[in-house]
Amino acid sequence: MKNVLLILSFFCIIPIISCQELVKSPEAFGPLPTQKQLDWQEMESYAFVHFSLNTFTNKEWGYGDESPQLFNPTALDVRQWARVAKEAGMKGIILVAKHHDGFCLWPSAYTERSVKNSPWKKGKGDVVKELAAACKEYGLKLGLYLSPWDRNHPEYGKPAYITYFRNQLKELLTNYGDVFEMWFDGANGGDGYYGGANETRKINTLEYYNWDETYKLIYSIAPKTLVWGIGPSEARWIGNEEGYANETNWSLLRQKDELAGKVHYTEFMSGHENGEKWVPGETNVSIRPGWFYHAVEDDMVHSIDKMVDIYYQSIGRNSNLLLNLPPDKRGLINEHDVARLKEFSAIIKADFKTELLVKTKVSADNIRGNDTKYAAATVIDGDKNTYWATDDNVKTASITFEFDKPTPINRILLQEYIKLGQRVKAFTVEAKVDGEWKTIATETTIGYKRILRTNRVTASALKVNITASKACILISNIQAFNAPTFVRTPEVKRDKNGEVTIKSEEGNNIYYTLDGSNPSVKSLLYTEPFRYNKAVEIKAVAINKAENRSSSIKRAKYGISKEKWKIVTASSGDLNTVNRTIDGNPNTDWSFGSDSNKLPQEIIIDMGVLLQIKGFTYVPQQVGNTLNLIANYEFYTSTDTINWTKQSEGEFSNIKNNPIEQLKFFTGVKTRYLRFVAKSAVEKGQTVSIGEINVIE
C-alpha cells in the first residue's frame, strides 16, 4: 500500500515541477549595461575637483603661457576634500589632473610644465598621489580628468602630441591605483600659446586623437576604468552644465551616429530610445558659477533650492551626478561651499529618512507565470537582484500598495532591473484619497532610478501603472516617502527704473530688509512692488504660514538703478530694440553683427552719471536654440566719449557649455560711458547677442 501511495504522490508532484520549469526567466531586451557600467551607476554621486594654475590666475581657461611658479597653495589638504565628499554621501572624486593650459598636477616625466617646477613642496609634491591615498583612506573611488586639448604644448595638432597625450595617460593609469572613471573634455582645438607660437590650431576631434586606439590603450592598462567623453565612451555628457537631465532619459545612445557627427549634444539630455549602445548620462555641474575657484563667487554659491533641484533632476532622472567642488588658493574646499553642501546633504537625508511601502500589502495584476520569484512583493524586499516581472506578452500592468491607515506621501522612487535592459516608456502613479483614485504623476522613462516629487497626498493606497513598455516589465524597487515641506527661496527682481518685485510660492509670507540684516517675521512684510533706485542689498525670506517653515535667505545686490542709462550708439543691429541690453531683464535679448556687418561690433552706453565701477558683466542670450554667444571681447570706459581706456579684454571661457552671466573685474575707475566690443562669436558666425550689460560697483 505504501508503494502505491508513493507512486501517486510522485505523479501529483510532477505537474507542479513541470509548471515551475515552464516559467522561464525574462530574456534581455535591447542594449545592456556592462558590469562596469552597473557599478558606476550605483555610485550615483561623486565630486569633481578643478584646481590648477587657473585657481591662482583667476581664470576659467588658461591660455597656456602661465608660469608653473604661480602654483603655490598655502594649506593644500586633499584629506579635507575627501572628508567633505564622504560626509556629503559621495562615492568618489574625479580630479582635473591637467586642464587645457597643460599644467600637470603630477610630476609628469614628459613635460616640465607640472608641479615639479612649482614652489609647492619645493617641487617634490604630487597632488594625484596624495588624493589617491586620501580616497583610499576615506573609502572613495578615484577618477581622473586629462584634457585632450593642450594650449601650451608646441606639438598640439600634430602627430607627436598624440604620443605625448597617450604617455601621460599611461602615467595616470599605472602609477596611482585603480581609476574608476577617465574623463575627456570636449573642448578641443582653438587659440593658445603652443610653445610660443600664439596661434589658432584647428583639429578634427573625432579623427585627430584616433580614439579607438586610445581606448584600446586605456583598457589594456586599466580594464576596470570607465571612459567618459569623446569617442566610443561608456557614459555620456548630459548635454548641459546646469545640472539637469530631461524627464525622459534613456540610457541608450545612437553612438554610431554620434561618432559620425550626426547627433547634436542637446540630444544627450534625453538619450535615444532606439540607441544601439548602452551609454548612460552623467550630469556635471559646479556648486558655484565657475569651475575653478574665484573669490568674487563666494556669494554666488548655488542656492539651496538650486542644489535640491539638481539632485532631483539628475539622480532623480536616471543620471549620475558629478558635482564640482573647487578648492581655493589655500588648497581647501571653501567654507561657503562646505556650508551649502552640508545644508544640501541634510535636506536630502531628511527627504528619504523613512520608507513607507515596506510594510504595505502589495499586489499586481500580472505576475510572470504566477511564480513567487517574480511576485509584486519583490519591489519592497530591499534586494536589488530581485524584481517584479510580467509575462512576455504583457507590456502594461499595475502594482498596488495598500496601507494599514491613510499615509501622507510626496516622493516616489522607482528602479528598473536594468541588467536586462531599459524598458519602460511611460507610467502613471495614482493615490487612493478618501476612497477615490487620484492621478498624482504622469511620467515617461524610469531606468536605473527615477524619483518623483509630488504634492503631498494622504493615501490609503498607492498604484503604479506601467502604461507603455518596450518588452515585459521588470521593476526591482519602488519606494515612497513623506519629505518635509521645502519652502523655496523667494525671487527678487529689480527693473531698469528701480521697481522691486519679490515673489514666492502661494501661501507664503515674504519678509525683507534693505539694510543688509537678515530678515525675520519682525522685518518688513512684502505686499506689493516698491521702488528703490539706490545701491542696495535686499534680503528676503519666505515663510510657510501653515507649517511655520522658512526658506533660506535670498540676497540680491544692486547698484544705482539703470533709469538714466541709454544707448549712445551701436555699430549695427536694430536700434529700435537695442535698449533690451540695459532693460534689467536678462530674458530679453538683442543681436548685432551680420554677414554684411562683420565682427568686431560695438555698443556704447551712457550711464547718465559718473560712477565708480570695478568691473562689468555680460549676460548672454538665455532663451532659444541658437544663443549667438560672444567668445572674445574688449571693454572700455570714458568720461567724455572721446578718450577711451581699455579696462578688460579676453575670452568668455566655457560660455558655450555654460551660458551664464560672465563677470569681469578690473581696478576701480570712475566713469560715465561704457564701450563694449564683441570681437568674435563662439560658433565663428558674424551675429552675436546680448541679454544684459551690467556694471559692478
mmCIF file of C-alpha atoms in Angstrom, residues 162-285:
data_model
loop_
_atom_site.group_PDB
_atom_site.id
_atom_site.type_symbol
_atom_site.label_atom_id
_atom_site.label_comp_id
_atom_site.label_asym_id
_atom_site.label_seq_id
_atom_site.Cartn_x
_atom_site.Cartn_y
_atom_site.Cartn_z
ATOM 1 C CA ILE A 162 49.160 62.151 -29.570
ATOM 2 C CA THR A 163 52.191 60.192 -28.377
ATOM 3 C CA TYR A 164 52.628 62.743 -25.576
ATOM 4 C CA PHE A 165 48.946 62.559 -24.650
ATOM 5 C CA ARG A 166 48.998 58.750 -24.501
ATOM 6 C CA ASN A 167 52.200 58.702 -22.495
ATOM 7 C CA GLN A 168 50.526 60.867 -19.872
ATOM 8 C CA LEU A 169 47.525 58.555 -19.897
ATOM 9 C CA LYS A 170 49.848 55.661 -19.148
ATOM 10 C CA GLU A 171 51.357 57.560 -16.222
ATOM 11 C CA LEU A 172 47.978 58.321 -14.694
ATOM 12 C CA LEU A 173 46.574 54.827 -15.173
ATOM 13 C CA THR A 174 49.601 52.906 -13.906
ATOM 14 C CA ASN A 175 51.008 54.961 -11.018
ATOM 15 C CA TYR A 176 48.015 55.746 -8.817
ATOM 16 C CA GLY A 177 45.973 52.579 -8.386
ATOM 17 C CA ASP A 178 42.512 51.901 -9.769
ATOM 18 C CA VAL A 179 40.813 54.735 -11.632
ATOM 19 C CA PHE A 180 37.032 54.332 -11.752
ATOM 20 C CA GLU A 181 36.479 56.942 -14.482
ATOM 21 C CA MET A 182 38.678 58.617 -17.093
ATOM 22 C CA TRP A 183 37.207 61.966 -18.127
ATOM 23 C CA PHE A 184 37.899 63.581 -21.521
ATOM 24 C CA ASP A 185 36.641 67.127 -22.047
ATOM 25 C CA GLY A 186 35.023 68.043 -25.349
ATOM 26 C CA ALA A 187 36.892 71.366 -25.666
ATOM 27 C CA ASN A 188 39.443 70.752 -28.398
ATOM 28 C CA GLY A 189 41.374 72.990 -30.732
ATOM 29 C CA GLY A 190 41.487 76.773 -30.845
ATOM 30 C CA ASP A 191 43.825 79.573 -29.897
ATOM 31 C CA GLY A 192 46.688 79.033 -27.480
ATOM 32 C CA TYR A 193 50.298 79.670 -26.584
ATOM 33 C CA TYR A 194 51.540 76.412 -28.154
ATOM 34 C CA GLY A 195 55.157 76.804 -27.054
ATOM 35 C CA GLY A 196 55.247 80.443 -28.108
ATOM 36 C CA ALA A 197 53.511 80.122 -31.474
ATOM 37 C CA ASN A 198 50.487 82.129 -30.231
ATOM 38 C CA GLU A 199 48.129 80.861 -32.901
ATOM 39 C CA THR A 200 44.866 79.080 -33.538
ATOM 40 C CA ARG A 201 45.051 75.391 -34.339
ATOM 41 C CA LYS A 202 42.083 73.552 -35.770
ATOM 42 C CA ILE A 203 41.635 69.806 -35.469
ATOM 43 C CA ASN A 204 39.039 67.185 -36.279
ATOM 44 C CA THR A 205 38.210 65.975 -32.773
ATOM 45 C CA LEU A 206 36.988 62.525 -33.806
ATOM 46 C CA GLU A 207 39.899 61.815 -36.157
ATOM 47 C CA TYR A 208 42.934 63.541 -34.626
ATOM 48 C CA TYR A 209 43.120 61.536 -31.396
ATOM 49 C CA ASN A 210 42.343 58.173 -33.038
ATOM 50 C CA TRP A 211 40.040 57.382 -30.138
ATOM 51 C CA ASP A 212 39.664 53.699 -30.973
ATOM 52 C CA GLU A 213 43.377 53.174 -30.413
ATOM 53 C CA THR A 214 43.412 55.429 -27.359
ATOM 54 C CA TYR A 215 40.577 53.434 -25.803
ATOM 55 C CA LYS A 216 42.366 50.161 -26.542
ATOM 56 C CA LEU A 217 45.391 51.539 -24.728
ATOM 57 C CA ILE A 218 43.288 52.502 -21.702
ATOM 58 C CA TYR A 219 41.567 49.134 -21.480
ATOM 59 C CA SER A 220 44.828 47.237 -21.883
ATOM 60 C CA ILE A 221 46.226 49.068 -18.847
ATOM 61 C CA ALA A 222 43.071 49.613 -16.798
ATOM 62 C CA PRO A 223 40.175 47.371 -17.857
ATOM 63 C CA LYS A 224 38.123 48.470 -14.808
ATOM 64 C CA THR A 225 38.231 52.134 -15.854
ATOM 65 C CA LEU A 226 35.069 53.570 -17.375
ATOM 66 C CA VAL A 227 35.824 56.132 -20.077
ATOM 67 C CA TRP A 228 33.678 59.252 -20.337
ATOM 68 C CA GLY A 229 33.510 61.856 -23.081
ATOM 69 C CA ILE A 230 34.767 61.896 -26.638
ATOM 70 C CA GLY A 231 34.903 58.786 -28.801
ATOM 71 C CA PRO A 232 33.181 55.435 -28.156
ATOM 72 C CA SER A 233 32.632 56.304 -24.490
ATOM 73 C CA GLU A 234 30.844 54.238 -21.873
ATOM 74 C CA ALA A 235 28.966 57.192 -20.367
ATOM 75 C CA ARG A 236 27.830 60.442 -21.912
ATOM 76 C CA TRP A 237 27.693 64.132 -21.103
ATOM 77 C CA ILE A 238 24.129 65.077 -20.223
ATOM 78 C CA GLY A 239 24.244 67.967 -22.710
ATOM 79 C CA ASN A 240 24.439 70.955 -20.345
ATOM 80 C CA GLU A 241 26.379 72.187 -17.325
ATOM 81 C CA GLU A 242 23.327 73.457 -15.466
ATOM 82 C CA GLY A 243 22.636 70.295 -13.504
ATOM 83 C CA TYR A 244 19.710 68.538 -15.138
ATOM 84 C CA ALA A 245 18.723 65.658 -17.374
ATOM 85 C CA ASN A 246 15.434 65.660 -19.217
ATOM 86 C CA GLU A 247 12.448 63.915 -17.649
ATOM 87 C CA THR A 248 12.622 61.407 -20.485
ATOM 88 C CA ASN A 249 16.097 59.930 -20.190
ATOM 89 C CA TRP A 250 17.160 56.746 -21.942
ATOM 90 C CA SER A 251 20.479 55.148 -21.053
ATOM 91 C CA LEU A 252 20.809 54.350 -24.739
ATOM 92 C CA LEU A 253 22.571 56.312 -27.461
ATOM 93 C CA ARG A 254 22.905 56.107 -31.221
ATOM 94 C CA GLN A 255 26.647 56.220 -30.763
ATOM 95 C CA LYS A 256 27.452 55.336 -34.359
ATOM 96 C CA ASP A 257 25.570 58.445 -35.452
ATOM 97 C CA GLU A 258 27.239 60.477 -32.737
ATOM 98 C CA LEU A 259 30.706 59.404 -33.856
ATOM 99 C CA ALA A 260 29.717 60.349 -37.399
ATOM 100 C CA GLY A 261 28.766 63.835 -36.222
ATOM 101 C CA LYS A 262 25.042 63.296 -36.773
ATOM 102 C CA VAL A 263 23.906 63.830 -33.163
ATOM 103 C CA HIS A 264 23.551 67.283 -31.606
ATOM 104 C CA TYR A 265 24.692 67.498 -27.994
ATOM 105 C CA THR A 266 21.226 68.641 -26.854
ATOM 106 C CA GLU A 267 20.025 65.105 -27.623
ATOM 107 C CA PHE A 268 22.229 63.842 -24.786
ATOM 108 C CA MET A 269 19.720 65.243 -22.268
ATOM 109 C CA SER A 270 17.255 62.510 -23.245
ATOM 110 C CA GLY A 271 19.372 59.839 -24.902
ATOM 111 C CA HIS A 272 17.813 57.776 -27.685
ATOM 112 C CA GLU A 273 15.018 55.265 -27.274
ATOM 113 C CA ASN A 274 16.354 53.458 -30.357
ATOM 114 C CA GLY A 275 20.024 53.738 -29.402
ATOM 115 C CA GLU A 276 22.196 50.737 -30.247
ATOM 116 C CA LYS A 277 24.575 51.118 -27.288
ATOM 117 C CA TRP A 278 24.186 51.475 -23.517
ATOM 118 C CA VAL A 279 25.687 54.917 -22.760
ATOM 119 C CA PRO A 280 24.112 56.323 -19.571
ATOM 120 C CA GLY A 281 24.158 60.024 -18.750
ATOM 121 C CA GLU A 282 26.339 61.904 -16.280
ATOM 122 C CA THR A 283 25.278 65.360 -15.091
ATOM 123 C CA ASN A 284 28.280 67.591 -14.421
ATOM 124 C CA VAL A 285 27.636 70.902 -12.645
#
